[in-house]
Amino acid sequence: MGHRDADGPDKAPHGLGPLYVKAPVMLHSVDATGCLLAVNDRWLENLGYAREDVLGRFLGDFFTEASKVEYMRNLACFVREGRISELPYTMLSKDGRPIDILLSSVGEYDGHGRFVRSLAAIEDITMRRQAEQALAASEELFRMAFESANEGLCILSPEGRFLRANEALCEFLGYPAEELATMTAFELTHPDDRVSSARLVARAVSGEVEHFRFEKRYFHASGRVIWGRVSARLVRDAAGSPRYIISHILDVTESRRNAGKIALHTKTLEVLLRLGRMREAGLSQLGTYALSQAVALTGSADGLIALFEPARETFRLLAAHPGALSAFGMPPGAQSFDARRIEPFSTAWLSQQPVISNTPPTVPEAQSLPWRSLVVPVEGEGENRLLIVVIDKDEPYDDADVHRLILLGEGVLGHVKDRARERDLERARKQAEAASRAKSGFLANMSHEIRTPLSGIIGLTQMTLSQTPRPEVREHLELILDSSRSLLAIVNDILDFSKIEAGKMEFSPVDFDLREILDRTMKPFHFSSRQKGLRLSLRIAQELPDILHGDPDRIMQVVRNLVGNALKFTDKGEVAVEFRLLRPGDPMLVECSVRDTGIGIPEERLPELFQVFSQLESSRTKRYGGTGLGLAISRRLVEMMGGTIGVRSRPGQGSVFSFTVSLRPAQEECSEAGGSRSEAPSGGFAGLTVLLAEDNQVNRLFLKHFLSEAGCEVRLAGSGGEALAQLQNGPVDLVLMDIQMPEMDGTEATKRIRAGEAGEANKGLPVVALTAYSMKGDRERFLSAGLDDYVSKPVDVDELFMVMRRVLDRRGGLPAQLVVSDSPMDMAYYEERGKSAFAREICRMFLDESPRTEESLAVAIRTGDWQRAAEAAHTLLGMSVPLRAGGLVDRARRLQEASLAGNAAGCREAGQRVIEELEKVRAAIRDMLQ
């Protein structure tokens, strides 16, 4: 007691001082009754108490009940013996948290041997206990997962000995765990896989890889071969030495078998596909291929395949192996056999069921037959039948083999059937081709027979219009011209529809001037719009290039259909045509829209518009004409040019039809399209000698008229033979050759010209075809015959002059002997005909009347009165044609078209050019009259 007083109840044991208080472990001191004499800071910190709360209290009060009882039992022994070492207890912190400890203590005694106090150290092992418990749980979880896994797991020594194996692996290999423990994995490995297995383990041991995966074969305890997919990892000890291999083995025997089946199935499909493609092969070649594959797919050694011949009731061998012939008693080189006389052929044939033999024959007379054989009869349509036989397979034949042979047989019989069908189809094809040729011939002849008189009507009408008729006569003639063109449009629609339906529609992409070709296309519609009092306008976006690459004829065909319809269904207001660029680039996307203020279309009728023969009016008393083909043809043409066509409409307010086409930029830097504006005006061919070979008198009449008006000297021929004779009589500069003529047609005549029958000097003569044919192949036929170009009938005079100019330009321009006058008029025409006095009279009249017309035109341009400008242009046209003032005629016509279209900028530009040309003509007249 005195010693305790000396130290004090809250003091460290004598001699320890600060070392005791600040020690990093839990320290305390108790008396003989177990009451606390001293504790250090770590003790208080770990348990969460203050010093005054613990000194003097029984140490067991800070233990769990079980540990307290145990401590009280051990206390007396400790006081007596003076030492305890690492006794486990569980203490409770102030907040009730259990703390696992190990208590070690020594006792201090006085001189009489009485216990004074203890010096104790406590080790907190809570974390260690938790780790041990977690490890134990983990080991138990591993054991449970290892043992209960559905797939094989094992632990192998680096040498491959089984250290541990789960139940699934034992079941996979067929051995109990105890027996596996005496074996190595290499002992159970198939010999073909041992080297690769050992190589992988060696790579893992050497450190090259840690994890490896492969598939290998094992021997099951029953002796059968099984497949396992092995996934293994080498585990090393702390020193880095190989310790053991953890291996996962998945049973893939069935999947391997299935893969084999799939591979065989795939091979079968490949064989059938190739067999199906052998359309050109003969029966013998088909039989040889089918037999080789029948043997390969079933794993057989030999076989034969034979086709039933009903007429002789025998089988003709398509292919056979000598071994198969010998096995069934047939001589080498046999060509046929009677199935009824050979077993098992007879059984299979009569029952029409496969016969499978997988056991040795028991009948003595059948001892020579193969042990394993498969005979499969295959039945096709009608009397088409096959017999396929294979023999000597290593394994038994089964239903899968039967199925494969049936598929092969059906493939061969399919060809047999196809041969018969092809013969029938060939006969049908020839009949269809003959019908198609007859149809094409009919359409070509119809085109020729209709276009030829139409060409005459249109040509004579144009000729008469050019002679400045009285206003009422001009109106009648323009009506005739308009009606003729309407009839021509109907004929063209029927022919185009026939060509589209037959897949013979041609497209000829070339470089073309969009503005120039639109100018020509819109020209015929100005009369119709003027008759109905409608405003017809054309707008082309500035960003659109001048020269484009595409098929201008087909594009303008769609434009004509849409504009014609718009004018037809519009009684007042306007029709506006607009071209704009939707997407630049190569190719670019161009849109054309045609807007009208006409009757509009009910929404429910819109889907019918682009259908063949569909019309909004179907009664016999319908107000508007048409065949119902125009929009359907337009849709097909636009789609074939990579575009779309559509419509927006409201009844009573009008419609907007629009379509897009894919076009490319100009393909040549200096294309013909760029020069297409340089059409020869009247008088542009002065002195040119033209041979016109045309059998139709009407066409000869108007063509001669316009050619003469243009300054040409015209010679006439009524057949190809006459044309050849004319060429031998004297030189000409160009030939216009009708294609269909009596005695000798234009194609044959051109061939003879090129052959030199009209003289060597004429072999390279420019020849332009005049043709009413428009079917696919006609263009190629004409050009291959040596023709330079062609113009379709009905002949458009402007187009004819343009083609003539193009052909002559290709040949180096106008002949050198032609003298082209710089005068704005062609007075030589009258002088050559002895009409100089008449020419002077009309010139004086022009000088008297033209100033009033010029003044009216100037006022119209200044005030923006485009109707008045159109009238002035019309008057100038009537005055300038007799003068043969080609430049003035051309510019007045352009002014008239711009005025009727309401194109203000175009009117001002064209009007200024008319006034400039008008002054040139008047100056030339004054010089002539002086």
CSV table of N, CA and C in Angstrom, one decimal, residues 508-518 540-553 555-556 559 578-592 641 659-677:
chain,number,residue,atom,x,y,z
A,508,SER,N,-29.2,10.7,-124.4
A,508,SER,CA,-28.0,11.1,-125.0
A,508,SER,C,-27.4,12.4,-124.3
A,509,PRO,N,-26.6,12.2,-123.3
A,509,PRO,CA,-26.0,13.4,-122.6
A,509,PRO,C,-25.0,14.1,-123.5
A,510,VAL,N,-25.2,15.4,-123.6
A,510,VAL,CA,-24.3,16.3,-124.3
A,510,VAL,C,-24.2,17.6,-123.6
A,511,ASP,N,-23.2,18.4,-123.9
A,511,ASP,CA,-23.2,19.8,-123.4
A,511,ASP,C,-24.2,20.6,-124.1
A,512,PHE,N,-25.0,21.4,-123.4
A,512,PHE,CA,-26.0,22.3,-124.1
A,512,PHE,C,-26.2,23.6,-123.3
A,513,ASP,N,-26.7,24.6,-124.1
A,513,ASP,CA,-26.9,25.9,-123.5
A,513,ASP,C,-28.3,25.9,-123.1
A,514,LEU,N,-28.5,25.9,-121.7
A,514,LEU,CA,-29.9,25.9,-121.2
A,514,LEU,C,-30.7,27.0,-121.6
A,515,ARG,N,-30.2,28.3,-121.6
A,515,ARG,CA,-31.0,29.4,-122.0
A,515,ARG,C,-31.4,29.4,-123.4
A,516,GLU,N,-30.5,29.0,-124.3
A,516,GLU,CA,-30.8,28.9,-125.7
A,516,GLU,C,-31.8,27.9,-126.0
A,517,ILE,N,-31.7,26.7,-125.4
A,517,ILE,CA,-32.6,25.6,-125.7
A,517,ILE,C,-34.0,25.9,-125.1
A,518,LEU,N,-34.0,26.6,-124.0
A,518,LEU,CA,-35.3,27.0,-123.4
A,518,LEU,C,-36.0,28.0,-124.3
A,540,ILE,N,-34.6,32.2,-115.3
A,540,ILE,CA,-33.5,31.3,-115.0
A,540,ILE,C,-32.6,31.9,-114.0
A,541,ALA,N,-32.4,31.2,-112.9
A,541,ALA,CA,-31.5,31.8,-111.8
A,541,ALA,C,-30.1,32.1,-112.3
A,542,GLN,N,-29.6,33.2,-111.9
A,542,GLN,CA,-28.2,33.6,-112.4
A,542,GLN,C,-27.1,32.6,-112.0
A,543,GLU,N,-27.3,31.9,-110.8
A,543,GLU,CA,-26.3,31.0,-110.4
A,543,GLU,C,-26.2,29.7,-111.3
A,544,LEU,N,-27.2,29.5,-112.2
A,544,LEU,CA,-27.1,28.3,-113.1
A,544,LEU,C,-26.1,28.6,-114.2
A,545,PRO,N,-25.2,27.7,-114.4
A,545,PRO,CA,-24.2,27.9,-115.5
A,545,PRO,C,-24.9,28.0,-116.8
A,546,ASP,N,-24.2,28.7,-117.8
A,546,ASP,CA,-24.8,28.8,-119.1
A,546,ASP,C,-24.8,27.4,-119.8
A,547,ILE,N,-23.7,26.6,-119.7
A,547,ILE,CA,-23.6,25.4,-120.4
A,547,ILE,C,-23.7,24.2,-119.3
A,548,LEU,N,-24.5,23.3,-119.6
A,548,LEU,CA,-24.7,22.1,-118.7
A,548,LEU,C,-24.5,20.9,-119.5
A,549,HIS,N,-24.4,19.7,-118.8
A,549,HIS,CA,-24.2,18.4,-119.5
A,549,HIS,C,-25.4,17.5,-119.1
A,550,GLY,N,-26.1,17.1,-120.0
A,550,GLY,CA,-27.3,16.2,-119.8
A,550,GLY,C,-28.0,15.9,-121.1
A,551,ASP,N,-29.2,15.4,-121.0
A,551,ASP,CA,-30.0,15.2,-122.3
A,551,ASP,C,-31.0,16.3,-122.4
A,552,PRO,N,-30.7,17.3,-123.2
A,552,PRO,CA,-31.6,18.5,-123.3
A,552,PRO,C,-32.9,18.1,-123.9
A,553,ASP,N,-32.9,17.1,-124.9
A,553,ASP,CA,-34.2,16.7,-125.5
A,553,ASP,C,-35.2,16.2,-124.5
A,555,ILE,N,-35.1,16.6,-121.2
A,555,ILE,CA,-35.5,17.6,-120.2
A,555,ILE,C,-36.6,18.6,-120.8
A,556,MET,N,-36.3,19.0,-122.0
A,556,MET,CA,-37.3,19.9,-122.7
A,556,MET,C,-38.6,19.2,-123.0
A,559,VAL,N,-40.5,19.7,-119.9
A,559,VAL,CA,-40.9,21.1,-119.8
A,559,VAL,C,-42.1,21.3,-120.7
A,578,GLU,N,-39.8,28.5,-114.1
A,578,GLU,CA,-38.6,29.0,-113.4
A,578,GLU,C,-37.6,27.8,-113.3
A,579,PHE,N,-36.3,28.1,-113.5
A,579,PHE,CA,-35.2,27.1,-113.3
A,579,PHE,C,-34.3,27.7,-112.2
A,580,ARG,N,-34.0,26.8,-111.3
A,580,ARG,CA,-33.1,27.3,-110.2
A,580,ARG,C,-32.1,26.1,-109.8
A,581,LEU,N,-31.0,26.5,-109.2
A,581,LEU,CA,-30.0,25.5,-108.7
A,581,LEU,C,-30.3,25.2,-107.3
A,582,LEU,N,-30.6,23.9,-107.0
A,582,LEU,CA,-30.9,23.4,-105.7
A,582,LEU,C,-29.6,23.0,-105.0
A,583,ARG,N,-28.7,22.4,-105.7
A,583,ARG,CA,-27.4,21.9,-105.1
A,583,ARG,C,-26.3,22.0,-106.1
A,584,PRO,N,-25.3,22.8,-105.8
A,584,PRO,CA,-24.2,22.9,-106.7
A,584,PRO,C,-23.3,21.7,-106.6
A,585,GLY,N,-22.3,21.6,-107.5
A,585,GLY,CA,-21.4,20.5,-107.5
A,585,GLY,C,-21.4,19.7,-108.8
A,586,ASP,N,-20.8,18.5,-108.7
A,586,ASP,CA,-20.8,17.6,-109.8
A,586,ASP,C,-21.1,16.2,-109.3
A,587,PRO,N,-22.4,15.8,-109.5
A,587,PRO,CA,-23.4,16.4,-110.3
A,587,PRO,C,-24.2,17.5,-109.5
A,588,MET,N,-24.8,18.5,-110.2
A,588,MET,CA,-25.6,19.5,-109.5
A,588,MET,C,-27.1,19.1,-109.6
A,589,LEU,N,-27.9,19.6,-108.8
A,589,LEU,CA,-29.3,19.3,-108.8
A,589,LEU,C,-30.1,20.5,-109.2
A,590,VAL,N,-30.8,20.4,-110.3
A,590,VAL,CA,-31.5,21.6,-110.9
A,590,VAL,C,-33.0,21.3,-110.8
A,591,GLU,N,-33.7,22.4,-110.4
A,591,GLU,CA,-35.2,22.2,-110.3
A,591,GLU,C,-35.8,23.2,-111.3
A,592,CYS,N,-36.9,22.6,-112.0
A,592,CYS,CA,-37.7,23.4,-112.8
A,592,CYS,C,-39.1,23.4,-112.2
A,641,MET,N,-33.7,10.1,-115.1
A,641,MET,CA,-32.6,11.1,-115.1
A,641,MET,C,-32.2,11.4,-113.7
A,659,PHE,N,-40.1,19.6,-111.0
A,659,PHE,CA,-39.3,18.4,-111.1
A,659,PHE,C,-37.8,18.8,-111.0
A,660,THR,N,-37.0,17.8,-110.6
A,660,THR,CA,-35.6,17.9,-110.4
A,660,THR,C,-34.8,17.0,-111.4
A,661,VAL,N,-33.7,17.4,-111.8
A,661,VAL,CA,-32.8,16.5,-112.6
A,661,VAL,C,-31.4,16.7,-112.2
A,662,SER,N,-30.6,15.6,-112.3
A,662,SER,CA,-29.2,15.6,-111.9
A,662,SER,C,-28.4,15.9,-113.2
A,663,LEU,N,-27.7,17.1,-113.2
A,663,LEU,CA,-26.9,17.5,-114.4
A,663,LEU,C,-25.5,17.7,-114.0
A,664,ARG,N,-24.6,17.6,-114.9
A,664,ARG,CA,-23.2,17.8,-114.7
A,664,ARG,C,-22.7,19.2,-115.3
A,665,PRO,N,-21.6,19.7,-114.9
A,665,PRO,CA,-21.1,20.9,-115.6
A,665,PRO,C,-20.6,20.5,-117.0
A,666,ALA,N,-20.4,21.5,-117.8
A,666,ALA,CA,-19.9,21.3,-119.2
A,666,ALA,C,-18.7,20.4,-119.1
A,667,GLN,N,-18.7,19.4,-120.0
A,667,GLN,CA,-17.6,18.4,-120.1
A,667,GLN,C,-16.5,18.8,-121.0
A,668,GLU,N,-16.7,19.8,-121.8
A,668,GLU,CA,-15.7,20.3,-122.7
A,668,GLU,C,-15.5,21.8,-122.6
A,669,GLU,N,-14.3,22.3,-122.7
A,669,GLU,CA,-14.1,23.7,-122.5
A,669,GLU,C,-14.7,24.5,-123.6
A,670,CYS,N,-14.7,24.0,-124.8
A,670,CYS,CA,-15.3,24.7,-125.9
A,670,CYS,C,-16.3,23.7,-126.6
A,671,SER,N,-17.5,23.6,-126.1
A,671,SER,CA,-18.5,22.7,-126.5
A,671,SER,C,-19.3,23.2,-127.7
A,672,GLU,N,-19.9,22.3,-128.4
A,672,GLU,CA,-20.8,22.7,-129.4
A,672,GLU,C,-22.0,23.5,-128.9
A,673,ALA,N,-22.4,23.1,-127.6
A,673,ALA,CA,-23.5,23.9,-127.0
A,673,ALA,C,-23.2,25.3,-126.9
A,674,GLY,N,-21.9,25.7,-126.6
A,674,GLY,CA,-21.6,27.1,-126.5
A,674,GLY,C,-21.8,27.8,-127.7
A,675,GLY,N,-21.7,27.1,-128.9
A,675,GLY,CA,-21.9,27.8,-130.1
A,675,GLY,C,-23.2,27.6,-130.8
A,676,SER,N,-24.1,27.0,-130.0
A,676,SER,CA,-25.4,26.6,-130.6
A,676,SER,C,-26.2,27.9,-130.9
A,677,ARG,N,-25.9,29.0,-130.3
A,677,ARG,CA,-26.7,30.2,-130.6
A,677,ARG,C,-26.4,30.8,-132.0
